[in-house]
PDB file of C-alpha atoms in Angstrom:
ATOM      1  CA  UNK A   4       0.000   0.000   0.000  1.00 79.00           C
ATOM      2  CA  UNK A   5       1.053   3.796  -0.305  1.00 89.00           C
ATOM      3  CA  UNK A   6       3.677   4.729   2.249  1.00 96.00           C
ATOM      4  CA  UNK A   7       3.281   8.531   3.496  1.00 98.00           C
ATOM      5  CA  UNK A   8       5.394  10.715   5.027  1.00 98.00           C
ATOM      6  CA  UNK A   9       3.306  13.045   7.132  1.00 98.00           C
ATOM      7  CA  UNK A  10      -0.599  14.054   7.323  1.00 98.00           C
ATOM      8  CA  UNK A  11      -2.094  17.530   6.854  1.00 98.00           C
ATOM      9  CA  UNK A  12      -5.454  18.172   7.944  1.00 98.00           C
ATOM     10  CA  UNK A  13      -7.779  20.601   9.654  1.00 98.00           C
ATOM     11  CA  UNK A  14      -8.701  21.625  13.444  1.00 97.00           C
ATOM     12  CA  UNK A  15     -11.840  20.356  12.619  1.00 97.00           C
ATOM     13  CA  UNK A  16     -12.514  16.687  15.076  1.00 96.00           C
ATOM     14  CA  UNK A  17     -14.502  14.835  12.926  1.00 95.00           C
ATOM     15  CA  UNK A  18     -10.987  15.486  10.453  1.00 96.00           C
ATOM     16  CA  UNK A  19      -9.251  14.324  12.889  1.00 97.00           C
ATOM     17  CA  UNK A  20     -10.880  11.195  13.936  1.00 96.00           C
ATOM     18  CA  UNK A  21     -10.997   9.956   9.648  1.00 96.00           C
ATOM     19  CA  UNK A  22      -7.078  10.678  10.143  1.00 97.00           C
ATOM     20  CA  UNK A  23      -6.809   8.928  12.874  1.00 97.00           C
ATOM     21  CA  UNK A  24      -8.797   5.716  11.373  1.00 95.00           C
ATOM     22  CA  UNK A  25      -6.695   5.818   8.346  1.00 95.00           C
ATOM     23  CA  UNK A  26      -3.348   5.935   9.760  1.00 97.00           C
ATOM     24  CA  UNK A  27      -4.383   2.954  11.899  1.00 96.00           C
ATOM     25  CA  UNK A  28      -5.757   0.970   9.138  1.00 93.00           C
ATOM     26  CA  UNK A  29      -2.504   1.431   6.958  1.00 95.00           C
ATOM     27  CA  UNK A  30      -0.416   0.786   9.898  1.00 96.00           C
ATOM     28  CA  UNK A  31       0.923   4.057   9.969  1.00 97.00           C
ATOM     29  CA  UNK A  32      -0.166   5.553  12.926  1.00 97.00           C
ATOM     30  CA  UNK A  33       3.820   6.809  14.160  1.00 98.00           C
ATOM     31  CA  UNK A  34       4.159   9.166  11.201  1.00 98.00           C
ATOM     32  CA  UNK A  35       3.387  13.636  11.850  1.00 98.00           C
ATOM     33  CA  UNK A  36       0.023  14.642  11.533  1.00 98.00           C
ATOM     34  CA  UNK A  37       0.363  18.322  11.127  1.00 98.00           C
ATOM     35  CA  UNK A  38      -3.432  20.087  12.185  1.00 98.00           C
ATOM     36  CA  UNK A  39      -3.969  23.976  10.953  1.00 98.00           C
ATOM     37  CA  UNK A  40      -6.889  26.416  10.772  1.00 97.00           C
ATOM     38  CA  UNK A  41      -6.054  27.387   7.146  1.00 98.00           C
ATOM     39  CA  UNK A  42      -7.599  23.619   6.729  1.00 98.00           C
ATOM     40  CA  UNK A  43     -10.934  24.002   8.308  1.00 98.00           C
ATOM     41  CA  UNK A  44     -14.340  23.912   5.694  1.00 97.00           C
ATOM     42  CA  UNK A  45     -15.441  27.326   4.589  1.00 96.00           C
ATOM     43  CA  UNK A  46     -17.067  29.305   7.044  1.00 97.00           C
ATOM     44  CA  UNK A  47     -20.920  28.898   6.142  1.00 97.00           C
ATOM     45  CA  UNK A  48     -21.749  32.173   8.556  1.00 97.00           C
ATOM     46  CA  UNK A  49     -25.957  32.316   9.445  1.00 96.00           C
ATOM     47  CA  UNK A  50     -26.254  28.577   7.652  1.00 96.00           C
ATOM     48  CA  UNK A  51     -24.018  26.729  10.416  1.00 95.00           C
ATOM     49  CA  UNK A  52     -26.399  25.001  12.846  1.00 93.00           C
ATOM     50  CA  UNK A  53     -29.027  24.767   9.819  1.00 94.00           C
ATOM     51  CA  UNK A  54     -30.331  21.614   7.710  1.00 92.00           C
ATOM     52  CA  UNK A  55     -29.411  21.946   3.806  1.00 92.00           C
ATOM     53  CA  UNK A  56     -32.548  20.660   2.487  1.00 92.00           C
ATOM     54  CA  UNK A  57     -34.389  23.220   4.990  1.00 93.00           C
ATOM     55  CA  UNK A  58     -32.484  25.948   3.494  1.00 95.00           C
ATOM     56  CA  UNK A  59     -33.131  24.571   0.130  1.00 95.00           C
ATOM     57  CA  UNK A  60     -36.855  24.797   0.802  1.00 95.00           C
ATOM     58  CA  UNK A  61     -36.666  28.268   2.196  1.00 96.00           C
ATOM     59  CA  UNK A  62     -34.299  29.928  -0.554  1.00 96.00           C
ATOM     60  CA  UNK A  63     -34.435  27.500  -3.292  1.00 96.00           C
ATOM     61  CA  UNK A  64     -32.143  25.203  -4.829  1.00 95.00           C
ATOM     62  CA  UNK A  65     -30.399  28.207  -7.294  1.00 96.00           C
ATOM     63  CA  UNK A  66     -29.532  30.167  -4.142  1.00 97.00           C
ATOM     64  CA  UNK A  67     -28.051  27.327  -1.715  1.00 95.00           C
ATOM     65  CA  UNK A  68     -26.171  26.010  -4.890  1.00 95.00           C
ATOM     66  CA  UNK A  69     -24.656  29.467  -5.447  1.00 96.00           C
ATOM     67  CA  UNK A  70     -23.960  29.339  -1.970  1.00 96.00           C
ATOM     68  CA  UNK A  71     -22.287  26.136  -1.717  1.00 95.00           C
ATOM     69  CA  UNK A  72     -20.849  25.900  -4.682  1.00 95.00           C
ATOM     70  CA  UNK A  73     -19.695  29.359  -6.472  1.00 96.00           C
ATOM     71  CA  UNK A  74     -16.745  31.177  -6.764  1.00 97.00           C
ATOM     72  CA  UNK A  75     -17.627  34.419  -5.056  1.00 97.00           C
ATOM     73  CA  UNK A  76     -21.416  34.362  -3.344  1.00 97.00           C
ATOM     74  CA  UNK A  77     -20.837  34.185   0.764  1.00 97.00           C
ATOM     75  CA  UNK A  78     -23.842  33.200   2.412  1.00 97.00           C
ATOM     76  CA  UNK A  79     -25.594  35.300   5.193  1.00 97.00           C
ATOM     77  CA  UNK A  80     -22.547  36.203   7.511  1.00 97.00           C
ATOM     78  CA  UNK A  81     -22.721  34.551  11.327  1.00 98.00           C
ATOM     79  CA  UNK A  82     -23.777  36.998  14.220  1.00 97.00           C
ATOM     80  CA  UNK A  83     -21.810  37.121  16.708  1.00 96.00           C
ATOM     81  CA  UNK A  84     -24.429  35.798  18.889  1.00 96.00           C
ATOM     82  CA  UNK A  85     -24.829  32.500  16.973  1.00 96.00           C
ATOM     83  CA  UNK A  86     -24.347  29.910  19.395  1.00 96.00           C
ATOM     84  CA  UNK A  87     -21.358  27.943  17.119  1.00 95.00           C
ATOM     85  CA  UNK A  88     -19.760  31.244  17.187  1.00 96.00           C
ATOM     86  CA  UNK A  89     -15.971  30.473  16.843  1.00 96.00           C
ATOM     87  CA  UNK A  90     -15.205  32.754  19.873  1.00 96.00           C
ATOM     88  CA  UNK A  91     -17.203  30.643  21.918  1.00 96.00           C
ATOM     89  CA  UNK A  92     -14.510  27.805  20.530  1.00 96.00           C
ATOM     90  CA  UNK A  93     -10.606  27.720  22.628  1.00 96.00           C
ATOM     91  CA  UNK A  94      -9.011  26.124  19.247  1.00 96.00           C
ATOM     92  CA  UNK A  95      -9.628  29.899  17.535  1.00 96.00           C
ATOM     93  CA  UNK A  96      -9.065  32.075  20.351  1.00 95.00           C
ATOM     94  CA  UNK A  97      -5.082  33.324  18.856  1.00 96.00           C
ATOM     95  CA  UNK A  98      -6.753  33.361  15.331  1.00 96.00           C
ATOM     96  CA  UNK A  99     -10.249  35.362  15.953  1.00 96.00           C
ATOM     97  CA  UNK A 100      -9.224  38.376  14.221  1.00 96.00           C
ATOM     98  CA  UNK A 101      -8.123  36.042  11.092  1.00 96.00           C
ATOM     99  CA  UNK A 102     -11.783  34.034  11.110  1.00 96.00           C
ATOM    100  CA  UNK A 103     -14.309  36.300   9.260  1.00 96.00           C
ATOM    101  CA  UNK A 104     -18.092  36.190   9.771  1.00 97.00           C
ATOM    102  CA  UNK A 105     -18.906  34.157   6.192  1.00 98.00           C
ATOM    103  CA  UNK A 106     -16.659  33.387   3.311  1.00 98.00           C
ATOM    104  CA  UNK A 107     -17.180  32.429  -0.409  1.00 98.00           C
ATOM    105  CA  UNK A 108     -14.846  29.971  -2.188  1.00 97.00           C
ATOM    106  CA  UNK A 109     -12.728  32.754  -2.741  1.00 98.00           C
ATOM    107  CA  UNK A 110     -11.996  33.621   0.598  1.00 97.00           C
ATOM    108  CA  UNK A 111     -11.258  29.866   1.842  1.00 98.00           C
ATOM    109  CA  UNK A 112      -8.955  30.098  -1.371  1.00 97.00           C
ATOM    110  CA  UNK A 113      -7.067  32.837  -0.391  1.00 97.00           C
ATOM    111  CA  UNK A 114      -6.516  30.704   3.351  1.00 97.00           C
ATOM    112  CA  UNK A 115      -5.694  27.741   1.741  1.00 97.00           C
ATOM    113  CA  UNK A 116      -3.046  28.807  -0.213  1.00 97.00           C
ATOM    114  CA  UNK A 117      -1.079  30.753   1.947  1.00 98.00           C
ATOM    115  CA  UNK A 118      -1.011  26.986   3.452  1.00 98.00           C
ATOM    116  CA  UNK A 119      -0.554  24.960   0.224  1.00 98.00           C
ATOM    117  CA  UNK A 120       2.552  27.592  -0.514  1.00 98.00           C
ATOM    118  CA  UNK A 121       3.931  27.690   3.724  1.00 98.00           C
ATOM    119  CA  UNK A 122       3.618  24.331   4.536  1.00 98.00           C
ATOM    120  CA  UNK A 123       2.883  21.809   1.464  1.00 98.00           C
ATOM    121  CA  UNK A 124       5.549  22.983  -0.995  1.00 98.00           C
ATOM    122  CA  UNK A 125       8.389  22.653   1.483  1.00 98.00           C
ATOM    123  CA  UNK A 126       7.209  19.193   2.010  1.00 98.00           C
ATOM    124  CA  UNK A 127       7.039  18.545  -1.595  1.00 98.00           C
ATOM    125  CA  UNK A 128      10.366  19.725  -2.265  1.00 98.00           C
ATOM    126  CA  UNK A 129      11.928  17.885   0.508  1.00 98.00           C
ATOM    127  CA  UNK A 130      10.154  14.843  -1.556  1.00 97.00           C
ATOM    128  CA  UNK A 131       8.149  13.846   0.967  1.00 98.00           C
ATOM    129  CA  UNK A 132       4.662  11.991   0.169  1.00 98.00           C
ATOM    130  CA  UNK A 133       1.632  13.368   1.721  1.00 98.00           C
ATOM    131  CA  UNK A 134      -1.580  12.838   2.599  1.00 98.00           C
ATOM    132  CA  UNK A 135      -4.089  15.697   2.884  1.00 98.00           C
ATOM    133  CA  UNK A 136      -7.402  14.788   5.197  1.00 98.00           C
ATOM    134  CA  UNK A 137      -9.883  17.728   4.392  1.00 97.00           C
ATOM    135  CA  UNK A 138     -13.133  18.904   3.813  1.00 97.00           C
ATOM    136  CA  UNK A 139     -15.122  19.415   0.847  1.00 96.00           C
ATOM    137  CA  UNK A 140     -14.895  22.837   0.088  1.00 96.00           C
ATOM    138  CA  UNK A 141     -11.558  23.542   1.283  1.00 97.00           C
ATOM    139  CA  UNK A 142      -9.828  20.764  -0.493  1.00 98.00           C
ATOM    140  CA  UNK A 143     -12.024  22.390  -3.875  1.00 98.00           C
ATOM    141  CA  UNK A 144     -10.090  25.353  -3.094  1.00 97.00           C
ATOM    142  CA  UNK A 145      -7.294  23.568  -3.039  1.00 98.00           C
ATOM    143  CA  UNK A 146      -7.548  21.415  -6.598  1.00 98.00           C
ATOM    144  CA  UNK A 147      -9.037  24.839  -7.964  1.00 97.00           C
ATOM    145  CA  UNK A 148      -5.552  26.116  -7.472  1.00 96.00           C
ATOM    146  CA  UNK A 149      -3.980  22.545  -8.299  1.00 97.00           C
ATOM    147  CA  UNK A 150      -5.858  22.099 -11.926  1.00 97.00           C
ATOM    148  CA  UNK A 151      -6.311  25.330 -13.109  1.00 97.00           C
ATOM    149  CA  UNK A 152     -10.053  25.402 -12.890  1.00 98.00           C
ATOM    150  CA  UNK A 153     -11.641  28.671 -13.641  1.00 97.00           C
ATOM    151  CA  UNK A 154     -14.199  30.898 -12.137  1.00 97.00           C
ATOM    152  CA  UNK A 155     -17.098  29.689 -13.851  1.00 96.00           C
ATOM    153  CA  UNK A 156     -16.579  26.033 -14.032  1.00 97.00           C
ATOM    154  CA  UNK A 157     -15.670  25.769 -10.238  1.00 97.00           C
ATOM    155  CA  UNK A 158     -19.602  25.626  -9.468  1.00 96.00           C
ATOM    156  CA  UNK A 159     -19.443  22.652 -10.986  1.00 96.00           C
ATOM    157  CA  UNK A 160     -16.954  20.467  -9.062  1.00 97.00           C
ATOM    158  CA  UNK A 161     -18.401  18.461  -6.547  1.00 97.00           C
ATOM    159  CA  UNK A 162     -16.165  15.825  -4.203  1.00 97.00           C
ATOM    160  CA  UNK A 163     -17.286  12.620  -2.586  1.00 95.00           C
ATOM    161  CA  UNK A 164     -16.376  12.004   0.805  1.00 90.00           C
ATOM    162  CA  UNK A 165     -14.062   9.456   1.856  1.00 88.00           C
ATOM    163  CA  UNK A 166     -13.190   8.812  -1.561  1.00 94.00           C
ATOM    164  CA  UNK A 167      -9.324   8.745  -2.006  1.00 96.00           C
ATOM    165  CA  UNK A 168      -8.225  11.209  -4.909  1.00 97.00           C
ATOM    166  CA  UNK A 169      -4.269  10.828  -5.712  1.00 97.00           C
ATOM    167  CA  UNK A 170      -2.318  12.731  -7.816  1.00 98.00           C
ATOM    168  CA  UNK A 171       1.446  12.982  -8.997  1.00 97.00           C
ATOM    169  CA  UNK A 172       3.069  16.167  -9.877  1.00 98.00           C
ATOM    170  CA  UNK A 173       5.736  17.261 -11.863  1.00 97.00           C
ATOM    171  CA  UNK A 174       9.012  19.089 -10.541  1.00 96.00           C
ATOM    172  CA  UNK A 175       6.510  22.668 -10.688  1.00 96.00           C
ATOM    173  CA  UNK A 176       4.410  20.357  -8.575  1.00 97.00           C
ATOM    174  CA  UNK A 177       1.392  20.744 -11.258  1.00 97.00           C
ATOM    175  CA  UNK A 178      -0.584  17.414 -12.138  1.00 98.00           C
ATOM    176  CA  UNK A 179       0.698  14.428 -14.134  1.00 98.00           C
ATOM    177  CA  UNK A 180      -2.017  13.237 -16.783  1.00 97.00           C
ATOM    178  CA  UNK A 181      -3.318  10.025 -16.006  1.00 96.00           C
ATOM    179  CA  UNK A 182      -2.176   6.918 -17.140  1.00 92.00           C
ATOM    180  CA  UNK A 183      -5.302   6.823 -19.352  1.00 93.00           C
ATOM    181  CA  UNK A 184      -4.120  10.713 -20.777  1.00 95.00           C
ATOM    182  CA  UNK A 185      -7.763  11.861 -19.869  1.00 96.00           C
ATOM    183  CA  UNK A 186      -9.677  13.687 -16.950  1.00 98.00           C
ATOM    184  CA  UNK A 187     -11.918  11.515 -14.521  1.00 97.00           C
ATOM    185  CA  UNK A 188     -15.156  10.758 -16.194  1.00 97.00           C
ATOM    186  CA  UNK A 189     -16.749  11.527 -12.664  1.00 97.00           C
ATOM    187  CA  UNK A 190     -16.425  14.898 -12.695  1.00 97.00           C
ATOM    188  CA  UNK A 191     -14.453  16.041 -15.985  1.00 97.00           C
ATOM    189  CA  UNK A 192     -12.302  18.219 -14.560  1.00 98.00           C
ATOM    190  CA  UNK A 193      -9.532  16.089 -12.517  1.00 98.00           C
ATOM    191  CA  UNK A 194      -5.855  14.844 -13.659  1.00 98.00           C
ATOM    192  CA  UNK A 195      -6.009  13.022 -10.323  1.00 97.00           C
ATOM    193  CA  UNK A 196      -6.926   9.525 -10.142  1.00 97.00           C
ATOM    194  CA  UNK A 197     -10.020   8.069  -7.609  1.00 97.00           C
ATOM    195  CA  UNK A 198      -8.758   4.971  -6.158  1.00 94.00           C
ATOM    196  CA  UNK A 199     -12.125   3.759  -5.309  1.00 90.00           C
ATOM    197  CA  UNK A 200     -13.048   4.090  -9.682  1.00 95.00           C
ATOM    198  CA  UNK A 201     -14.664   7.120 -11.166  1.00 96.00           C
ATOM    199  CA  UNK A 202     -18.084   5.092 -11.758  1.00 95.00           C
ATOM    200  CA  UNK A 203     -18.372   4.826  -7.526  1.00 94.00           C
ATOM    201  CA  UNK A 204     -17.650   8.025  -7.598  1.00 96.00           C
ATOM    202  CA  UNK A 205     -20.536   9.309 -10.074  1.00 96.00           C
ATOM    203  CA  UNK A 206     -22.952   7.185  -7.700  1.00 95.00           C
ATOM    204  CA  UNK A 207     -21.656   9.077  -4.510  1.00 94.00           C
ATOM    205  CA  UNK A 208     -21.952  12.340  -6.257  1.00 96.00           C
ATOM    206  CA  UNK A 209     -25.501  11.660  -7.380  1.00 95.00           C
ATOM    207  CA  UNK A 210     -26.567  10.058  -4.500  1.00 94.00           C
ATOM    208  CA  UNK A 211     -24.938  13.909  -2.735  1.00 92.00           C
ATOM    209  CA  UNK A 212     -27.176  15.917  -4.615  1.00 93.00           C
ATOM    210  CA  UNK A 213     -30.179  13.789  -4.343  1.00 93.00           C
ATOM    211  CA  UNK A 214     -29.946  14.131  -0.314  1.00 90.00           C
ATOM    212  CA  UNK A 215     -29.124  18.159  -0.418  1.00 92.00           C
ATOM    213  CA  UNK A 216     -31.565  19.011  -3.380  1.00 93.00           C
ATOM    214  CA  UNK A 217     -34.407  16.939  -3.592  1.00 91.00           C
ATOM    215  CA  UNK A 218     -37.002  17.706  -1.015  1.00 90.00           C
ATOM    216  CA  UNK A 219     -39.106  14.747  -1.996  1.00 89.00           C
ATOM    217  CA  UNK A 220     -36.309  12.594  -0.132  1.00 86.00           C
ATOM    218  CA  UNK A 221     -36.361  12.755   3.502  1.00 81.00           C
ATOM    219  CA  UNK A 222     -34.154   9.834   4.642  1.00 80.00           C
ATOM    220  CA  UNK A 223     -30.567   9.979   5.169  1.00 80.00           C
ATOM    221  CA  UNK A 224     -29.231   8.472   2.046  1.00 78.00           C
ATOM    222  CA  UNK A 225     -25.759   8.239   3.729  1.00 72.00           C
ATOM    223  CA  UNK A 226     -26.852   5.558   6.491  1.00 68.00           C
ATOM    224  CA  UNK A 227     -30.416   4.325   4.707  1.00 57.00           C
ATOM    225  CA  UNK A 228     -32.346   2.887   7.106  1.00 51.00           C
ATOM    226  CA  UNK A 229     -30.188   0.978   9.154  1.00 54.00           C
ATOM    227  CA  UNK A 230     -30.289   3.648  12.133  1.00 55.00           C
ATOM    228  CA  UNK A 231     -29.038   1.315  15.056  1.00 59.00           C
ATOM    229  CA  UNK A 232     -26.309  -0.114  13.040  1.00 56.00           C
ATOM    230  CA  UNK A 233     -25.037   3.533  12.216  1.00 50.00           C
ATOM    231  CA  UNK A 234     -25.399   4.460  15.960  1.00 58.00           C
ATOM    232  CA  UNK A 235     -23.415   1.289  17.453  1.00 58.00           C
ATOM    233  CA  UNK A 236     -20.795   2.281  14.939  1.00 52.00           C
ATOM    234  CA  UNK A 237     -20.582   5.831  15.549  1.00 51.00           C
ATOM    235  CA  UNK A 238     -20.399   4.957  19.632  1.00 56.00           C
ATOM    236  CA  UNK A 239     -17.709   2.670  18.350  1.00 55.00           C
ATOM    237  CA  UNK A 240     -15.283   5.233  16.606  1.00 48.00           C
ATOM    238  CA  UNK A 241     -16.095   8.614  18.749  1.00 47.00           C
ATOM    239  CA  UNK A 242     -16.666   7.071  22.183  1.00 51.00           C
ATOM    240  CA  UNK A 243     -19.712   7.304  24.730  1.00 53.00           C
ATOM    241  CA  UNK A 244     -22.253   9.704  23.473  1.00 47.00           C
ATOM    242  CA  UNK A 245     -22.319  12.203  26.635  1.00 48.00           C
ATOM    243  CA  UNK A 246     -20.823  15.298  25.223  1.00 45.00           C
ATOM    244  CA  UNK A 247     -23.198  17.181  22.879  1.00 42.00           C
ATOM    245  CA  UNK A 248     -20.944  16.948  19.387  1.00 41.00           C
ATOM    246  CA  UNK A 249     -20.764  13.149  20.684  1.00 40.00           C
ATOM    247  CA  UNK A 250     -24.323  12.871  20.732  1.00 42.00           C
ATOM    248  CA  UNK A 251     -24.408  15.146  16.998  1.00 39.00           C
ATOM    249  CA  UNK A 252     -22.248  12.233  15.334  1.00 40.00           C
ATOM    250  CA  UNK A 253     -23.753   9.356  16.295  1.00 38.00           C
ATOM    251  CA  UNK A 254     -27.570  10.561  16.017  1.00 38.00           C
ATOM    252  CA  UNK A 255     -29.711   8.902  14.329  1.00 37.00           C
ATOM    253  CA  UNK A 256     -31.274  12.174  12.845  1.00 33.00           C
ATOM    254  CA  UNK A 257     -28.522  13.080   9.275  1.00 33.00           C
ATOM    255  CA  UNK A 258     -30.018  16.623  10.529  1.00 32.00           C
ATOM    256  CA  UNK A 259     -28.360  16.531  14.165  1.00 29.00           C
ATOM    257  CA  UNK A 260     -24.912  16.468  12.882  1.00 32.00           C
ATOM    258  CA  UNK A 261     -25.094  19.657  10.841  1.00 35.00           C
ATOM    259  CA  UNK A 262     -25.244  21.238  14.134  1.00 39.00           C
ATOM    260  CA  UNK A 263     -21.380  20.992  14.881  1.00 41.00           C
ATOM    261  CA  UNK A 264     -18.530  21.695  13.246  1.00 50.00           C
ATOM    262  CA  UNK A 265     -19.934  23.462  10.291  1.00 45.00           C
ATOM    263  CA  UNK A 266     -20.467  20.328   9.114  1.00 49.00           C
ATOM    264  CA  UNK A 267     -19.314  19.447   5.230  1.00 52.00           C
ATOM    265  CA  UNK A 268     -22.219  22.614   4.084  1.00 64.00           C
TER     266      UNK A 268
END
């Protein structure tokens, strides 16, 4: 199997935890895991706390998409009497003044790459390989950046979680092609290649936007109905459910968990 060097991944725990369970099932729990704000999921502002498909029937599916998914829209910046407020949180209190109260794409761009260009280039040019553990939006920013997608087309990259994407670069650390010479056929716009096969990846992706979008659906598509299994589980990797973000990941509710950590919005 692939032999890494050191981990990079966010402050974020639920992050930390999938770092955690892949370094153990590899084997290769003794090498650095390196944990930074700069990797943290875009700052979602008023919709933190809030169920997608809610919002989708409140604003519309145009509006949350342009929210979630576009270059420049922020959503509805975060009062700072919202009770996720990240001044309420000790991991931000030396970083407050960096956090701002909503951010677009853009804005976790601008984050990410001052980390991509501190912290993951060094590595790269010691020839170190890495693994990156990260969340949706922030890792978009970061393959944005990586593949040279533009503005417009951005809106329309969407990433599976816990799907493996790998990539080799080049000594300007820009992407190899593919063995194949082509981009993904999941999403058409990757060099990098998804170890679990593009085709699982489409069917991840689709099953995504059925569970955000369509208000017709109101089970978790994630866990299907199997709630106790995904609760014994979730007890099993996070621990006794007595503290509240405890409770949020092993609920059987998909709804509960957007209610910590600015959940993957």
């Amino acid at each position: 199997g692939m032999k890494f060097d050191e981990v990079h991944t966010s402050l974020l725990r639920r992050c930390i935890r999938t770092t955690n369970l892949v370094l153990m099932e590899m084997g290769q729990e003794y090498i650095p895991v390196h944990k930074h704000w700069r990797l943290n999921e875009r700052h979602y502002g008023d919709l933190v706390g809030k169920n997608k498909k809610e919002v989708v029937k409140i604003h519309g599916k145009d509006q949350v998409r342009r929210w979630r998914r576009s270059w420049d829209e922020p959503p509805p910046p975060m009062v700072d009497s919202h009770p996720f407020h990240p001044a309420l949180d000790p991991r931000y209190r030396d970083v407050l003044e960096k956090i701002p109260k909503c951010e677009s794409l853009q804005c976790t761009q601008k984050r990410s790459k001052v980390y991509w260009e501190k912290k993951i280039i060094p590595s790269l040019e010691e020839g170190k390989t890495l693994l990156i553990v990260g969340h949706e939006n922030n890792l978009r920013s970061l393959i944005m950046n990586l593949e040279g997608i533009s503005e417009d087309d951005i809106i329309n990259l969407c990433l599976p979680r816990a799907v493996p994407l790998a990539y080799r670069l080049d000594e300007h650390f820009k992407p190899l092609d593919r063995p194949d010479g082509k981009l993904d056929d999941a999403t058409g716009y990757l060099r990098g290649e998804w170890l679990g096969g593009d085709e699982a990846v489409k069917e991840i992706l689709d099953r995504d936007r059925k569970q955000v979008y369509d208000t017709s659906i109101e089970e978790n598509l994630e866990i299907g109905t199997d709630k106790e299994k995904w609760r014994r589980w979730m007890e099993f990797t996070v621990g006794e459910t007595t503290q509240p973000e405890m409770r949020a990941k092993s609920s059987e509710i998909g709804d509960f968990v957007e209610k910590y950590e600015n959940k993957g919005w």
